[in-house]
């Protein structure tokens, strides 16, 4: 029987690593366990062993993605639809008022930056759901794989999935609307970093909810980021919100990113204070999400839910 691409890669990786394993580990019947077997390494450092396990997981998720054209289409389809819808609406309104023409770049920029947050969170969460859909999470937990290594692999995969969807729509924004996201310069790096960290925090919390409540809570993964949409002030400034909602909005990291983006496009200035606020809040939320996920994981382990994942 022929070997698939995933098993072929694992076999090649194992062949490269076999020289640093002792004979007993090399004879292990489980290739997947051998890739994760940090305790049997003789010459490698702990860091090298950890990176091997992260790399193995990223390869697993990558082959699941690249060998499925519906998955790839889904990554590109929705950002494209959203960009075209908002972009053509902006072009129509720009014909009516000069104010809309001025703010047009801010609107398209908001669409693209929002996709960083949304697709980053979904990319993180979907890779985790792949393990739950295949009933493989319990198997992973019985290997030497550490939880931070799993989360690191999810983070890497979220960036890969994000870039697959973001690069085409960035090119389309230039071709159709004359807006170059890269024209933001180094400020774009600050926007990207803060939004991707927010997406990881939200994705981590969403994964914890699904881990605790089973796949019946899967819809939370797809909808949780949209709960932030009205309060994060993606398409409008904070000042349009009611006074009592503004402090809540300013407690969210994306709000400061989008305020900073509008200041850059409309006023040609980079507001460092907004990025500092976003970075500080991201640190708080990522820490809180990590604590919550660890608590959900402990609860799932105690109840045996890792081996009984279902609706």
XYZ file of C-alpha atoms in Angstrom:
311
model
C 0.000 0.000 0.000
C 1.405 3.435 -0.936
C 2.356 5.986 1.643
C 0.663 9.390 1.722
C 2.623 12.687 1.750
C 2.250 13.168 5.506
C 3.563 9.736 6.432
C 6.323 10.136 3.825
C 7.573 13.343 5.422
C 7.455 11.821 8.893
C 9.458 8.840 7.629
C 12.105 11.091 6.067
C 12.343 13.183 9.224
C 12.712 10.061 11.323
C 15.468 8.769 9.050
C 17.409 12.016 9.494
C 17.062 11.926 13.257
C 17.717 8.224 13.890
C 21.471 8.708 14.432
C 20.858 10.670 17.640
C 18.316 8.269 19.069
C 19.342 5.236 21.041
C 18.613 1.821 19.530
C 15.548 1.221 21.634
C 13.912 4.500 20.590
C 14.791 3.931 16.946
C 13.011 0.592 17.067
C 9.815 2.161 18.426
C 6.770 1.056 16.394
C 5.263 4.538 16.478
C 6.835 7.049 14.103
C 4.763 9.886 15.483
C 5.879 9.080 19.022
C 9.489 8.861 17.836
C 9.296 12.353 16.385
C 8.120 13.621 19.773
C 10.409 11.471 21.940
C 12.448 14.219 23.631
C 13.369 11.945 26.528
C 15.265 9.526 24.271
C 17.543 12.148 22.721
C 21.209 11.728 23.592
C 23.108 14.509 21.860
C 20.460 17.083 21.006
C 19.627 19.949 23.275
C 16.201 20.404 24.802
C 15.624 23.352 22.467
C 16.388 21.258 19.389
C 14.039 18.507 20.548
C 11.301 21.041 21.210
C 11.738 22.620 17.772
C 11.533 19.161 16.192
C 8.149 18.547 17.775
C 6.859 21.975 16.753
C 8.102 21.422 13.203
C 6.421 18.002 13.026
C 3.071 19.496 14.024
C 3.405 22.385 11.562
C 4.118 19.835 8.825
C 1.006 17.899 9.793
C -1.203 20.983 9.559
C 0.506 22.175 6.382
C -0.129 18.924 4.516
C -3.739 18.892 5.668
C -4.058 22.368 4.166
C -2.127 22.116 0.919
C -3.698 18.827 -0.145
C -7.240 20.200 0.193
C -8.276 22.803 -2.369
C -11.577 23.539 -0.537
C -9.560 24.572 2.532
C -7.328 26.825 0.425
C -10.319 28.318 -1.383
C -12.036 29.100 1.913
C -8.968 30.994 3.135
C -8.922 33.259 0.065
C -12.638 33.480 -0.726
C -14.016 35.449 2.232
C -11.281 38.126 2.403
C -11.730 38.668 -1.344
C -15.500 39.074 -1.070
C -15.161 41.453 1.859
C -12.542 43.603 0.129
C -14.526 43.896 -3.098
C -17.797 44.652 -1.303
C -16.383 47.427 0.894
C -14.030 48.706 -1.803
C -16.715 49.191 -4.445
C -19.066 50.705 -1.865
C -16.353 53.195 -0.943
C -15.758 53.972 -4.633
C -19.474 54.693 -5.120
C -19.722 56.924 -2.057
C -16.529 58.744 -3.039
C -18.329 59.999 -6.143
C -20.856 61.745 -3.891
C -18.722 63.373 -1.183
C -15.098 64.458 -0.963
C -14.991 63.376 2.694
C -15.611 59.774 1.665
C -12.847 60.028 -0.925
C -10.439 61.185 1.788
C -11.464 58.405 4.154
C -11.499 55.749 1.432
C -7.975 54.608 2.144
C -8.820 54.288 5.827
C -11.837 52.122 4.999
C -9.895 49.722 2.780
C -7.046 49.697 5.288
C -9.539 48.779 7.998
C -10.842 45.877 5.912
C -7.343 44.485 5.403
C -6.261 44.928 9.024
C -9.492 43.369 10.261
C -8.701 40.323 8.138
C -5.385 39.990 9.979
C -7.225 39.705 13.285
C -10.079 37.528 12.044
C -8.065 35.139 9.857
C -5.313 34.900 12.445
C -7.809 33.801 15.089
C -9.614 31.366 12.805
C -6.320 29.939 11.531
C -5.172 29.329 15.104
C -8.446 27.753 16.178
C -9.071 25.619 13.085
C -5.709 23.880 13.402
C -6.672 22.991 16.976
C -10.081 21.799 15.796
C -8.349 19.496 13.294
C -7.047 17.534 16.279
C -10.506 17.373 17.833
C -12.241 16.404 14.597
C -9.766 13.537 14.113
C -9.997 12.502 17.808
C -6.215 12.923 17.978
C -5.868 15.373 20.872
C -5.786 12.645 23.504
C -3.021 10.868 21.589
C -0.954 14.052 21.480
C -1.352 14.551 25.213
C 0.145 11.097 25.827
C 3.373 11.984 23.986
C 6.244 14.098 25.375
C 4.720 17.039 23.484
C 4.406 20.030 25.782
C 1.396 22.282 25.617
C 3.439 25.367 24.737
C 4.840 23.450 21.751
C 1.344 22.690 20.502
C 0.385 26.348 20.925
C 3.557 27.470 19.146
C 2.696 25.217 16.191
C -0.832 26.643 16.128
C 0.613 30.166 16.114
C 2.972 29.404 13.228
C 0.166 27.799 11.258
C -2.133 30.763 11.877
C 0.456 33.061 10.276
C 0.854 30.716 7.298
C -2.904 30.548 6.738
C -3.173 34.314 7.194
C -0.503 35.056 4.578
C -2.150 32.702 2.079
C -5.326 34.775 2.326
C -3.793 38.227 2.849
C -1.288 38.359 -0.014
C -3.877 37.975 -2.827
C -6.274 40.564 -1.374
C -3.395 42.993 -0.805
C -2.546 42.733 -4.501
C -6.232 43.125 -5.408
C -6.459 46.281 -3.281
C -3.641 47.779 -5.358
C -5.118 46.711 -8.701
C -8.768 47.621 -8.069
C -8.556 50.532 -5.636
C -5.005 51.870 -5.795
C -4.444 51.181 -2.087
C -1.077 49.713 -1.101
C -1.084 48.225 2.390
C 2.716 48.111 2.344
C 2.703 51.891 1.914
C 2.174 52.131 5.666
C 5.855 51.271 6.062
C 7.226 50.163 9.409
C 3.955 51.110 11.094
C 2.396 48.089 9.388
C 4.735 45.817 11.364
C 3.419 47.295 14.632
C -0.192 46.952 13.466
C 0.385 43.366 12.317
C 2.166 42.296 15.502
C -0.531 43.668 17.794
C -3.402 42.240 15.764
C -1.856 38.780 15.457
C -1.226 38.656 19.211
C -4.849 39.651 19.807
C -5.954 36.901 17.418
C -3.899 34.342 19.363
C -5.387 35.450 22.670
C -8.933 35.213 21.306
C -8.184 31.914 19.554
C -6.633 30.428 22.681
C -9.693 31.313 24.744
C -12.029 29.951 22.048
C -10.085 26.671 21.919
C -10.358 26.407 25.695
C -14.131 26.806 25.519
C -14.373 24.028 22.914
C -11.993 21.834 24.910
C -14.125 22.247 28.020
C -17.541 21.881 26.373
C -16.841 19.621 23.403
C -17.483 20.126 19.698
C -20.988 21.320 20.489
C -19.329 24.680 21.244
C -17.484 24.737 17.915
C -19.605 27.620 16.607
C -17.977 29.838 19.233
C -14.716 29.605 17.269
C -16.323 31.091 14.151
C -18.233 33.869 15.899
C -16.087 35.057 18.799
C -14.067 37.620 16.805
C -17.247 39.203 15.474
C -18.186 40.027 19.058
C -15.264 42.459 18.985
C -16.216 44.041 15.655
C -18.630 46.747 16.913
C -16.505 47.661 19.936
C -13.086 47.533 18.254
C -14.066 50.517 16.063
C -12.795 48.887 12.895
C -14.624 51.141 10.432
C -15.227 54.263 12.525
C -13.487 56.252 15.298
C -14.103 55.699 18.994
C -15.777 59.104 19.271
C -18.907 57.900 17.458
C -19.693 55.451 20.263
C -21.889 56.471 23.203
C -19.836 57.943 26.035
C -20.498 54.960 28.319
C -19.214 52.505 25.673
C -15.975 54.323 24.907
C -14.032 53.083 27.990
C -15.024 49.498 27.120
C -13.860 50.005 23.545
C -10.552 51.510 24.661
C -9.931 48.443 26.845
C -9.602 46.355 23.659
C -6.203 46.200 21.897
C -7.621 46.313 18.321
C -9.279 49.661 19.027
C -5.880 51.289 19.486
C -4.550 49.624 16.333
C -7.384 50.936 14.175
C -7.179 54.388 15.760
C -3.461 54.363 14.971
C -4.128 53.280 11.394
C -6.602 56.131 10.845
C -4.139 58.637 12.314
C -1.488 57.376 9.893
C -3.678 57.497 6.777
C -5.758 60.609 7.478
C -3.247 62.707 9.435
C 0.047 61.207 8.225
C 1.347 60.592 11.764
C 2.269 57.446 13.654
C 0.803 57.483 17.172
C 3.273 55.585 19.339
C 1.052 55.835 22.415
C -1.706 53.863 20.685
C 0.739 51.038 19.943
C 2.002 51.037 23.533
C -1.564 50.760 24.810
C -2.296 47.952 22.348
C 0.884 46.092 23.319
C 0.215 46.386 27.051
C -3.383 45.245 26.734
C -2.322 42.355 24.505
C 0.082 41.181 27.190
C -2.735 41.197 29.746
C -5.234 39.391 27.510
C -2.745 36.810 26.246
C -1.744 35.995 29.820
C -5.390 35.719 30.883
C -6.226 33.512 27.878
C -3.263 31.233 28.656
C -4.371 30.841 32.272
C -7.941 30.119 31.169
C -6.801 27.562 28.587
C -4.604 25.799 31.153
C -7.568 25.623 33.532
C -9.837 24.216 30.800
C -7.167 21.645 29.910
C -6.797 20.501 33.528
C -10.555 20.157 33.782
C -10.688 18.105 30.567
C -7.908 15.832 31.793
C -9.582 15.213 35.147
C -12.907 14.399 33.543
C -11.390 12.240 30.795
C -12.874 14.511 28.140
C -9.694 14.378 26.033
C -10.559 10.812 25.054
C -14.304 11.425 24.752
C -14.446 14.488 22.541
C -17.779 14.831 20.794
C -20.860 16.960 20.444
